[in-house]
Tab-separated table of C-alpha atoms and ligand atoms in Angstrom:
chain	number	residue	atom	x	y	z
A	15	MET	CA	-16.316	14.881	-181.569
A	16	PRO	CA	-14.586	11.826	-183.155
A	17	THR	CA	-16.994	8.948	-183.905
A	18	TYR	CA	-15.186	6.558	-181.568
A	19	ALA	CA	-15.525	8.981	-178.569
A	20	PRO	CA	-18.939	7.788	-177.202
A	21	GLY	CA	-17.830	4.148	-177.287
A	22	PHE	CA	-14.547	5.024	-175.636
A	23	ASN	CA	-16.372	7.011	-172.919
A	24	ARG	CA	-18.654	4.025	-172.277
A	25	ILE	CA	-15.564	1.827	-171.730
A	26	LEU	CA	-14.109	4.387	-169.301
A	27	ASP	CA	-17.436	4.623	-167.406
A	28	ASP	CA	-17.593	0.860	-167.193
A	29	LEU	CA	-14.003	0.684	-165.892
A	30	ALA	CA	-14.775	3.387	-163.297
A	31	ARG	CA	-17.886	1.471	-162.133
A	32	ARG	CA	-15.911	-1.761	-161.826
A	33	GLN	CA	-13.131	0.021	-159.915
A	34	LEU	CA	-15.749	1.499	-157.547
A	35	VAL	CA	-17.156	-1.960	-156.819
A	36	LEU	CA	-13.632	-3.323	-156.249
A	37	ASP	CA	-12.567	-0.427	-154.002
A	38	PHE	CA	-15.676	-0.226	-151.848
A	39	GLN	CA	-16.713	-3.699	-150.698
A	40	PHE	CA	-18.710	-2.995	-147.569
A	41	GLY	CA	-19.211	-6.578	-146.323
A	42	SER	CA	-22.424	-6.878	-144.315
A	43	ALA	CA	-22.605	-3.055	-144.138
A	44	GLY	CA	-23.507	-3.309	-147.840
A	45	ALA	CA	-27.104	-3.712	-146.634
A	46	SER	CA	-26.885	-0.142	-145.305
A	47	TYR	CA	-24.688	1.585	-147.895
A	48	GLU	CA	-24.319	1.514	-151.672
A	49	ALA	CA	-21.295	3.171	-153.295
A	50	VAL	CA	-22.462	5.580	-156.019
A	51	ARG	CA	-19.319	7.247	-157.383
A	52	SER	CA	-15.731	7.898	-156.480
A	53	ILE	CA	-15.083	11.415	-155.088
A	54	GLY	CA	-11.381	11.632	-154.491
A	55	ALA	CA	-8.260	10.110	-153.087
A	56	GLY	CA	-5.650	11.316	-150.651
A	57	ALA	CA	-2.370	9.827	-149.522
A	58	PHE	CA	-4.109	7.553	-146.994
A	59	GLY	CA	-7.705	7.146	-148.075
A	60	ILE	CA	-10.141	6.971	-150.936
A	61	VAL	CA	-13.568	8.560	-150.669
A	62	CYS	CA	-16.837	7.756	-152.416
A	63	GLU	CA	-20.340	9.119	-152.445
A	64	ALA	CA	-22.776	6.483	-151.183
A	65	HIS	CA	-26.482	6.055	-150.570
A	66	ASP	CA	-27.547	5.372	-146.984
A	67	ASN	CA	-30.417	2.891	-147.254
A	68	ASN	CA	-31.538	3.536	-143.668
A	69	THR	CA	-31.887	7.306	-143.870
A	70	GLN	CA	-32.267	7.585	-147.680
A	71	GLU	CA	-29.547	10.265	-147.566
A	72	LYS	CA	-26.361	10.726	-149.545
A	73	VAL	CA	-23.216	10.163	-147.460
A	74	ALA	CA	-19.461	10.177	-148.023
A	75	ILE	CA	-17.504	7.042	-147.103
A	76	LYS	CA	-13.752	7.226	-146.603
A	77	LYS	CA	-11.899	3.931	-146.866
A	78	ILE	CA	-8.557	3.573	-145.143
A	79	GLY	CA	-7.196	0.454	-146.806
A	80	HIS	CA	-4.929	-1.954	-144.884
A	81	ALA	CA	-5.524	0.207	-141.799
A	82	SER	CA	-3.910	-2.288	-139.448
A	83	ALA	CA	-0.890	-3.039	-141.681
A	84	THR	CA	1.497	-0.398	-140.307
A	85	PRO	CA	1.698	1.695	-137.118
A	86	THR	CA	1.293	4.893	-139.205
A	87	LEU	CA	-1.937	3.754	-140.834
A	88	SER	CA	-3.290	2.383	-137.565
A	89	ARG	CA	-2.519	5.613	-135.690
A	90	ARG	CA	-4.041	7.762	-138.463
A	91	SER	CA	-7.213	5.678	-138.442
A	92	LEU	CA	-7.581	5.729	-134.674
A	93	ARG	CA	-6.861	9.477	-134.469
A	94	GLU	CA	-9.554	10.195	-137.030
A	95	ILE	CA	-12.123	7.952	-135.316
A	96	ARG	CA	-11.344	9.304	-131.868
A	97	VAL	CA	-11.256	12.992	-132.679
A	98	LEU	CA	-14.440	12.864	-134.733
A	99	ARG	CA	-16.640	10.515	-132.756
A	100	TYR	CA	-17.730	12.940	-130.010
A	101	ILE	CA	-17.245	16.154	-131.920
A	102	ARG	CA	-20.321	18.166	-132.805
A	103	HIS	CA	-19.546	21.519	-134.393
A	104	PRO	CA	-21.182	23.109	-137.431
A	105	ASN	CA	-17.762	23.657	-139.033
A	106	ILE	CA	-16.365	20.151	-138.540
A	107	VAL	CA	-17.510	17.242	-140.690
A	108	PRO	CA	-19.585	14.843	-138.543
A	109	LEU	CA	-18.832	11.132	-138.337
A	110	ARG	CA	-21.973	8.989	-138.653
A	111	ASP	CA	-20.672	5.449	-138.512
A	112	VAL	CA	-17.429	3.441	-138.486
A	113	PHE	CA	-17.081	-0.123	-139.705
A	114	ARG	CA	-14.337	-2.458	-140.831
A	115	THR	CA	-13.938	-5.364	-143.211
A	116	PRO	CA	-11.163	-7.952	-143.290
A	117	GLY	CA	-8.474	-7.517	-145.929
A	118	THR	CA	-5.492	-9.431	-147.217
A	119	VAL	CA	-2.927	-7.010	-145.725
A	120	GLY	CA	-4.850	-5.973	-142.639
A	121	MET	CA	-8.364	-4.702	-142.107
A	122	ASN	CA	-9.988	-1.905	-144.097
A	123	VAL	CA	-11.637	0.851	-142.043
A	124	TYR	CA	-14.597	2.838	-143.404
A	125	LEU	CA	-15.638	6.215	-141.985
A	126	VAL	CA	-19.159	7.331	-142.903
A	127	MET	CA	-19.582	11.115	-142.941
A	128	ASP	CA	-22.008	13.756	-144.151
A	129	LEU	CA	-21.492	14.276	-147.874
A	130	MET	CA	-20.199	17.705	-148.840
A	131	GLU	CA	-20.423	19.063	-152.389
A	132	GLY	CA	-16.833	20.156	-152.904
A	133	SER	CA	-13.811	21.651	-151.224
A	134	LEU	CA	-12.222	25.072	-150.828
A	135	HIS	CA	-9.802	23.986	-153.561
A	136	HIS	CA	-12.778	23.873	-155.974
A	137	VAL	CA	-14.016	27.271	-154.752
A	138	ILE	CA	-10.606	28.921	-155.267
A	139	TYR	CA	-9.757	27.387	-158.625
A	140	GLY	CA	-13.257	26.741	-160.015
A	141	SER	CA	-13.710	30.235	-161.379
A	142	THR	CA	-11.497	32.653	-163.262
A	143	GLU	CA	-12.813	35.614	-161.268
A	144	PRO	CA	-11.101	36.662	-158.039
A	145	LEU	CA	-13.104	35.783	-154.902
A	146	ASP	CA	-14.605	38.874	-153.325
A	147	TYR	CA	-13.710	39.750	-149.759
A	148	ASP	CA	-17.253	39.058	-148.470
A	149	LEU	CA	-16.958	35.431	-149.577
A	150	ILE	CA	-13.354	35.132	-148.354
A	151	ALA	CA	-14.354	36.486	-144.927
A	152	HIS	CA	-17.364	34.152	-144.738
A	153	LEU	CA	-15.215	31.094	-145.518
A	154	LEU	CA	-12.335	32.190	-143.300
A	155	TYR	CA	-14.665	32.815	-140.351
A	156	GLN	CA	-16.015	29.266	-140.563
A	157	ILE	CA	-12.489	27.791	-140.668
A	158	LEU	CA	-11.619	29.851	-137.594
A	159	ARG	CA	-14.780	28.832	-135.698
A	160	GLY	CA	-14.027	25.139	-136.281
A	161	LEU	CA	-10.441	25.727	-135.276
A	162	ARG	CA	-11.386	27.602	-132.091
A	163	TYR	CA	-13.384	24.514	-131.025
A	164	LEU	CA	-10.336	22.289	-131.564
A	165	HIS	CA	-7.674	24.641	-130.222
A	166	THR	CA	-9.666	25.389	-127.061
A	167	ALA	CA	-9.406	21.646	-126.343
A	168	GLY	CA	-5.671	21.726	-127.166
A	169	ILE	CA	-6.110	19.747	-130.396
A	170	ALA	CA	-4.083	20.747	-133.462
A	171	HIS	CA	-5.365	19.556	-136.876
A	172	ARG	CA	-1.854	19.680	-138.451
A	173	ASP	CA	-2.933	19.154	-142.074
A	174	LEU	CA	-5.095	22.131	-143.000
A	175	LYS	CA	-5.186	22.799	-146.740
A	176	PRO	CA	-7.928	23.753	-149.221
A	177	SER	CA	-8.794	20.132	-150.149
A	178	ASN	CA	-9.413	19.305	-146.465
A	179	LEU	CA	-11.864	22.193	-146.065
A	180	LEU	CA	-15.146	20.936	-147.492
A	181	VAL	CA	-17.671	23.424	-148.834
A	182	ASN	CA	-21.316	23.187	-149.953
A	183	SER	CA	-22.812	25.399	-152.643
A	184	ASP	CA	-24.633	27.404	-149.939
A	185	GLY	CA	-21.178	28.416	-148.614
A	186	HIS	CA	-21.243	26.109	-145.540
A	187	LEU	CA	-17.656	25.022	-144.747
A	188	ARG	CA	-16.526	22.077	-142.634
A	189	ILE	CA	-13.030	20.962	-141.640
A	190	ALA	CA	-12.224	17.322	-142.574
A	191	ASP	CA	-9.372	14.777	-142.526
A	192	PHE	CA	-8.242	14.383	-138.923
A	193	GLY	CA	-5.641	11.681	-139.562
A	194	MET	CA	-2.830	14.004	-138.428
A	195	ALA	CA	-4.732	15.617	-135.525
A	196	LYS	CA	-2.902	15.517	-132.222
A	197	LEU	CA	-3.069	16.927	-128.728
A	198	ALA	CA	-0.697	19.905	-128.780
A	199	MET	CA	2.148	19.088	-126.416
A	200	PRO	CA	5.696	20.418	-126.356
A	201	GLU	CA	7.817	17.764	-127.985
A	202	HIS	CA	11.172	16.601	-126.828
A	203	MET	CA	13.845	16.663	-129.511
A	204	ASP	CA	17.342	15.308	-129.364
A	205	GLU	CA	20.147	17.746	-130.000
A	206	ALA	CA	21.571	17.711	-133.541
A	207	ASP	CA	19.554	14.790	-134.815
A	208	GLU	CA	21.295	13.522	-137.969
A	209	HIS	CA	18.027	12.969	-139.798
A	210	CYS	CA	16.413	16.171	-138.647
A	211	PHE	CA	16.124	17.633	-142.122
A	212	TYR	CA	13.636	14.935	-143.012
A	213	MET	CA	11.912	14.439	-139.696
A	214	THR	CA	8.779	16.417	-140.456
A	215	GLN	CA	8.189	15.034	-143.944
A	216	HIS	CA	4.825	13.645	-143.004
A	217	ILE	CA	3.434	16.524	-140.939
A	218	ALA	CA	1.383	19.020	-142.932
A	219	THR	CA	1.370	19.356	-146.707
A	220	LEU	CA	4.413	21.367	-147.876
A	221	PRO	CA	2.914	24.712	-149.025
A	222	TYR	CA	1.040	24.983	-145.683
A	223	ARG	CA	3.845	23.692	-143.436
A	224	ALA	CA	4.862	26.089	-140.663
A	225	PRO	CA	8.522	27.176	-140.260
A	226	GLU	CA	8.794	25.443	-136.874
A	227	LEU	CA	8.117	22.135	-138.674
A	228	LEU	CA	10.328	22.947	-141.664
A	229	PHE	CA	13.182	24.278	-139.531
A	230	VAL	CA	12.741	21.424	-137.017
A	231	MET	CA	12.217	23.407	-133.862
A	232	PRO	CA	11.147	21.675	-130.661
A	233	GLU	CA	7.678	23.168	-130.146
A	234	HIS	CA	4.874	21.850	-132.359
A	235	SER	CA	1.560	23.263	-131.225
A	236	THR	CA	-1.723	24.709	-132.414
A	237	ALA	CA	0.311	27.573	-133.951
A	238	VAL	CA	1.016	25.311	-136.954
A	239	ASP	CA	-2.688	25.505	-137.856
A	240	ILE	CA	-2.688	29.322	-137.691
A	241	TRP	CA	0.243	29.361	-140.156
A	242	ALA	CA	-1.680	27.036	-142.509
A	243	VAL	CA	-4.812	29.219	-142.301
A	244	GLY	CA	-2.680	32.305	-143.060
A	245	CYS	CA	-1.430	30.548	-146.236
A	246	ILE	CA	-4.990	29.525	-147.155
A	247	PHE	CA	-6.301	33.064	-146.526
A	248	ALA	CA	-3.618	34.457	-148.872
A	249	GLU	CA	-4.388	31.722	-151.435
A	250	MET	CA	-8.069	32.765	-151.475
A	251	ILE	CA	-6.962	36.314	-152.331
A	252	LEU	CA	-4.199	35.400	-154.816
A	253	ARG	CA	-5.810	32.307	-156.359
A	254	ARG	CA	-2.426	30.613	-156.262
A	255	GLU	CA	-0.372	28.995	-153.503
A	256	LEU	CA	1.459	31.624	-151.461
A	257	PHE	CA	4.550	29.481	-150.753
A	258	PRO	CA	4.628	26.842	-153.514
A	259	GLY	CA	7.631	24.736	-152.474
A	260	ARG	CA	7.991	21.293	-154.023
A	261	ASN	CA	10.398	19.790	-151.514
A	262	VAL	CA	11.608	20.709	-148.018
A	263	THR	CA	14.572	22.780	-149.215
A	264	SER	CA	12.654	24.750	-151.836
A	265	GLN	CA	9.881	25.344	-149.283
A	266	ILE	CA	12.392	26.844	-146.829
A	267	LYS	CA	13.881	28.930	-149.645
A	268	VAL	CA	10.561	30.303	-150.880
A	269	ILE	CA	9.569	31.377	-147.355
A	270	ILE	CA	12.910	33.001	-146.560
A	271	THR	CA	13.103	34.920	-149.832
A	272	GLN	CA	9.723	36.499	-149.053
A	273	LEU	CA	9.639	36.776	-145.265
A	274	GLY	CA	13.371	37.234	-144.677
A	275	THR	CA	15.918	35.375	-142.557
A	276	PRO	CA	14.456	34.197	-139.218
A	277	GLY	CA	15.393	36.350	-136.224
A	278	LYS	CA	18.300	35.452	-133.883
A	279	GLU	CA	15.948	34.074	-131.235
A	280	GLN	CA	14.359	31.718	-133.751
A	281	MET	CA	17.722	30.663	-135.221
A	282	ARG	CA	18.800	29.686	-131.699
A	283	MET	CA	15.726	27.435	-131.408
A	284	ILE	CA	16.718	25.414	-134.487
A	285	LYS	CA	18.272	22.267	-133.116
A	286	CYS	CA	19.358	20.825	-136.436
A	287	GLU	CA	22.775	22.029	-137.566
A	288	ARG	CA	22.147	21.133	-141.228
A	289	THR	CA	18.943	23.175	-141.309
A	290	ARG	CA	20.669	26.158	-139.665
A	291	GLN	CA	23.535	25.987	-142.179
A	292	PHE	CA	21.079	25.756	-145.073
A	293	ILE	CA	19.222	28.885	-143.892
A	294	GLN	CA	22.524	30.724	-143.373
A	295	SER	CA	23.621	29.812	-146.906
A	296	PHE	CA	21.141	32.402	-148.246
A	297	GLY	CA	22.945	35.204	-146.411
A	298	GLU	CA	20.945	37.885	-144.570
A	299	GLN	CA	17.628	38.196	-146.459
A	300	SER	CA	15.296	41.078	-145.661
A	301	SER	CA	11.536	40.637	-145.781
A	302	LEU	CA	9.363	41.997	-148.604
A	303	ASN	CA	6.421	44.276	-147.811
A	304	TRP	CA	3.105	42.478	-147.527
A	305	ASP	CA	1.633	44.387	-150.475
A	306	GLN	CA	4.549	43.040	-152.571
A	307	ILE	CA	3.970	39.492	-151.326
A	308	ILE	CA	0.200	39.753	-151.923
A	309	PRO	CA	-0.122	42.344	-154.696
A	310	THR	CA	-3.884	42.821	-155.013
A	311	ARG	CA	-5.772	45.903	-156.118
A	312	PRO	CA	-7.373	47.511	-154.252
A	313	THR	CA	-5.158	46.643	-151.275
A	314	ASN	CA	-7.084	45.521	-148.184
A	315	ASP	CA	-4.899	46.665	-145.276
A	316	GLU	CA	-6.902	44.825	-142.638
A	317	ALA	CA	-6.640	41.526	-144.533
A	318	LEU	CA	-2.884	41.991	-145.060
A	319	GLY	CA	-2.469	42.968	-141.395
A	320	LEU	CA	-4.138	39.753	-140.249
A	321	ILE	CA	-2.153	37.596	-142.700
A	322	ALA	CA	1.088	39.201	-141.469
A	323	GLN	CA	0.256	38.221	-137.876
A	324	MET	CA	-0.788	34.683	-138.867
A	325	LEU	CA	2.429	34.244	-140.857
A	326	ASN	CA	4.788	35.425	-138.137
A	327	MET	CA	7.750	33.052	-138.514
A	328	ASN	CA	8.151	32.848	-134.752
A	329	PRO	CA	5.418	30.500	-133.426
A	330	TYR	CA	5.583	32.115	-129.984
A	331	GLN	CA	4.786	35.528	-131.477
A	332	ARG	CA	2.200	34.283	-133.978
A	333	ILE	CA	-1.389	35.419	-133.353
A	334	ASP	CA	-3.543	32.744	-131.660
A	335	ILE	CA	-7.037	31.637	-132.618
A	336	HIS	CA	-8.841	33.838	-130.076
A	337	ARG	CA	-7.032	37.021	-131.121
A	338	THR	CA	-7.511	36.100	-134.786
A	339	LEU	CA	-11.268	36.005	-134.283
A	340	GLN	CA	-11.106	39.436	-132.675
A	341	HIS	CA	-8.989	41.002	-135.415
A	342	GLU	CA	-10.474	44.056	-137.174
A	343	PHE	CA	-10.764	42.150	-140.467
A	344	ILE	CA	-13.023	39.513	-138.906
A	345	ARG	CA	-14.868	41.986	-136.673
A	346	SER	CA	-15.752	44.181	-139.634
A	347	TYR	CA	-17.777	41.259	-141.011
A	348	PHE	CA	-18.873	39.444	-137.861
A	349	PRO	CA	-19.470	41.836	-134.975
A	350	ILE	CA	-22.122	39.563	-133.440
A	351	VAL	CA	-22.244	37.333	-130.357
A	352	THR	CA	-22.221	33.637	-131.189
A	353	THR	CA	-22.816	30.757	-128.830
A	354	GLU	CA	-20.067	28.235	-129.382
A	355	PRO	CA	-20.148	24.530	-128.502
A	356	VAL	CA	-17.268	23.346	-126.331
A	357	CYS	CA	-15.279	20.243	-127.244
A	358	PRO	CA	-16.038	17.420	-124.745
A	359	PHE	CA	-13.151	16.569	-122.405
A	360	LYS	CA	-13.335	12.925	-123.536
A	361	VAL	CA	-11.925	13.867	-126.937
A	362	LYS	CA	-8.844	15.337	-125.304
A	363	MET	CA	-8.310	12.250	-123.142
A	364	ASP	CA	-8.755	9.913	-126.092
A	365	MET	CA	-6.383	11.905	-128.279
A	366	ALA	CA	-3.680	11.870	-125.609
A	367	ALA	CA	-3.994	8.100	-125.246
A	368	VAL	CA	-3.608	7.380	-128.974
A	369	GLU	CA	-0.088	8.800	-129.171
A	370	SER	CA	1.426	6.476	-126.600
A	371	LEU	CA	0.063	3.185	-127.944
A	372	SER	CA	2.059	0.436	-129.632
A	373	HIS	CA	1.014	-0.961	-133.007
A	374	GLU	CA	-0.678	-3.939	-131.349
A	375	GLN	CA	-2.606	-1.712	-128.957
A	376	LEU	CA	-3.686	0.619	-131.761
A	377	VAL	CA	-5.025	-2.282	-133.794
A	378	GLU	CA	-6.870	-3.727	-130.831
A	379	LEU	CA	-8.617	-0.425	-130.235
A	380	ILE	CA	-9.583	-0.078	-133.903
A	381	LEU	CA	-11.116	-3.546	-133.656
A	382	LYS	CA	-13.180	-2.257	-130.740
A	383	ASP	CA	-14.025	1.176	-132.132
A	384	ALA	CA	-15.114	0.044	-135.593
A	385	ARG	CA	-17.887	-2.515	-135.826
A	386	ALA	CA	-17.166	-5.649	-137.852
A	387	ALA	CA	-19.018	-5.582	-141.163
A	388	ASP	CA	-18.433	-9.148	-142.153
A	389	ASP	CA	-20.446	-12.271	-141.474
A	390	GLU	CA	-17.298	-14.221	-140.740
A	391	VAL	CA	-15.380	-13.779	-137.525
A	392	LEU	CA	-12.337	-11.607	-138.230
A	393	SER	CA	-9.266	-13.819	-138.506
A	394	LEU	CA	-6.257	-13.074	-136.328
A	395	ASN	CA	-4.322	-12.020	-139.424
A	396	ASP	CA	-6.719	-9.136	-140.006
A	397	GLY	CA	-5.880	-7.513	-136.716
A	398	LEU	CA	-2.883	-7.864	-134.454
A	399	GLN	CA	-2.976	-9.259	-130.958
A	400	THR	CA	-0.872	-8.091	-128.060
A	401	ALA	CA	2.077	-10.360	-127.359
A	402	SER	CA	0.354	-11.702	-124.274
A	403	GLY	CA	-2.988	-11.950	-126.050
A	404	GLU	CA	-4.525	-9.810	-123.304
A	405	SER	CA	-7.073	-7.140	-123.942
A	406	THR	CA	-5.731	-3.614	-124.108
A	407	ALA	CA	-9.028	-2.138	-122.952
A	408	SER	CA	-7.273	-0.633	-119.951
A	409	TYR	CA	-5.384	1.709	-122.285
A	410	MET	CA	-8.628	3.352	-123.249
A	411	SER	CA	-9.810	6.416	-121.459
A	412	GLU	CA	-13.055	6.407	-119.553
A	413	GLY	CA	-16.031	6.083	-121.878
A	414	SER	CA	-14.100	4.441	-124.652
A	415	VAL	CA	-15.942	2.231	-127.003
A	416	SER	CA	-16.591	-1.427	-127.526
A	417	GLY	CA	-18.291	-1.192	-130.882
A	418	CYS	CA	-20.770	1.173	-132.439
A	419	GLN	CA	-24.168	1.237	-134.022
A	420	THR	CA	-25.920	3.894	-135.978
A	421	GLU	CA	-29.349	5.091	-135.102
A	422	ASN	CA	-31.047	8.099	-136.642
A	423	SER	CA	-27.723	8.894	-138.282
A	424	GLU	CA	-26.115	9.585	-134.882
A	425	ILE	CA	-23.129	7.500	-133.876
A	426	TYR	CA	-23.602	5.746	-130.535
A	427	PHE	CA	-20.885	3.809	-128.781
A	428	ASN	CA	-21.885	0.885	-126.595
A	429	ASN	CA	-20.202	1.964	-123.394
A	430	ASP	CA	-21.506	5.473	-123.537
A	431	ASN	CA	-24.603	7.253	-122.581
A	432	PRO	CA	-25.652	8.851	-125.869
A	433	ASN	CA	-27.009	11.835	-123.984
A	434	GLU	CA	-23.544	12.629	-122.719
A	435	GLN	CA	-21.845	12.665	-126.092
A	436	ASN	CA	-22.487	16.294	-126.764
A	437	SER	CA	-21.968	17.227	-123.162
A	438	GLY	CA	-19.247	19.719	-123.949
A	439	GLY	CA	-21.807	22.464	-123.298
A	440	THR	CA	-21.536	25.868	-124.886
A	441	ILE	CA	-19.620	29.067	-124.293
A	442	GLU	CA	-20.563	32.582	-125.176
A	443	ILE	CA	-18.076	34.235	-127.510
A	444	THR	CA	-18.378	37.941	-127.976
A	445	ASN	CA	-16.604	39.953	-130.626
A	446	LEU	CA	-16.445	43.323	-128.925
B	519	ATP	N1	-17.328	14.165	-146.368
B	519	ATP	C1	-16.840	14.421	-147.593
B	519	ATP	N2	-17.628	14.908	-148.569
B	519	ATP	C2	-17.125	15.176	-149.801
B	519	ATP	N3	-15.826	15.024	-150.156
B	519	ATP	C3	-14.977	14.543	-149.219
B	519	ATP	C4	-15.432	14.218	-147.901
B	519	ATP	N4	-14.352	13.792	-147.180
B	519	ATP	C5	-13.283	13.848	-148.015
B	519	ATP	N5	-13.645	14.289	-149.237
B	519	ATP	C6	-12.728	14.489	-150.391
B	519	ATP	O1	-12.029	13.276	-150.639
B	519	ATP	C7	-10.640	13.507	-150.896
B	519	ATP	C8	-9.744	12.619	-150.040
B	519	ATP	O2	-10.100	12.734	-148.659
B	519	ATP	P1	-9.070	12.887	-147.459
B	519	ATP	O3	-8.347	14.187	-147.649
B	519	ATP	O4	-9.800	12.753	-146.182
B	519	ATP	O5	-8.098	11.659	-147.684
B	519	ATP	P2	-6.602	11.514	-147.128
B	519	ATP	O6	-5.990	10.315	-147.733
B	519	ATP	O7	-6.650	11.539	-145.639
B	519	ATP	O8	-5.944	12.837	-147.732
B	519	ATP	P3	-4.540	13.528	-147.472
B	519	ATP	O9	-3.670	13.141	-148.628
B	519	ATP	O10	-4.943	14.984	-147.528
B	519	ATP	O11	-4.027	13.142	-146.150
B	519	ATP	C9	-10.395	14.988	-150.662
B	519	ATP	O12	-10.230	15.600	-151.914
B	519	ATP	C10	-11.654	15.534	-150.029
B	519	ATP	O13	-11.966	16.820	-150.552
């Protein structure tokens, strides 16, 4: 090691510590939480490990900076708060607390969650050995259980990828990052939209983006998550991305060269003329066999059979979450009866409401949903007001919040009966 290396490392450590202090200023919530180290950053948030002084536990805190500055950031923040606040499922990361601090370009929102040790990305790429099928099945089953909870309530995650699937060293997996989550509703689309090629740029990370999003077809539903899980399942086997496109056109190309030209019915569903012409420019491509697409030895026919059904290019013919959980591959590992929690109806109502709100209304609800963590009263510049200055509380669904407190690491919202938060009940799921 060069002699200057220790000194240089000390400078880097010092810079990292100073950056941590700059990035995570918790205002009055600093009495409860201390940032310990930076964990990672995504397109919309930065995450740190922190110490919870009340519970003496380690937590993860995600900061969405300038959350009120644009409609996109405001909607992402509110979606994540609203989908997570009543959700209790072993395979979905729990939200413990939400607070906000004022900022120069709009408020910062902080989401306090259970700390997880790593992500599926680390599991896949952290070792040079292939993952064995027992581990793959164990991880896949947990993704599917979390997804069944969401899909049964009609909620699509819409950004599933290995770095959003958090994993502990004991193999416990939890789905995270609900900033894109949405109630699955058929979407209206104008005929031959000029900008259609670029319309779905911000839905789902490219290698996991379903053809109906890439090809700009009218129906976006929970099927987009099944496509993403199919890609992730294949990635666990291959230890590389299955469809590694780097832009929209190369993503379409890489899918078509492996899975073939979409069928006539699907081509008819593509509303965008430019997209249709681009697909046709490849000529008639036939699909490869699945053991060519995923060339592993020994071949696992049941795994390939399930992947083939999850990666059906036609979303209407793609396998759904319930049939996925009953597929032979899953049943050969998990033939047992499990009692599943049911997503409370409130989550569905809240998710539906978020999509129709204006920027002003979104910001007003964030101000209500996230407690103020600053001694000073939040200035008007930190949040937006409706044009009339009236409260938008009427836009909230029944049981919406007017602030939150933490108690015993549960998140309680002032207008709610805490006993009702988990009132989704349970359902018996049997893998016959
Ligand atoms: N509870 C947690 N425990 C440990 N690590 C976490 C936790 N939540 C998020 N992370 C990690 O922090 C990083 C950024 O988080 P996240 O994906 O939520 O941010 P984002 O800006 O919404 O990302 P994206 O670009 O995927 O939309 C990710 O790598 C994720 O693995």
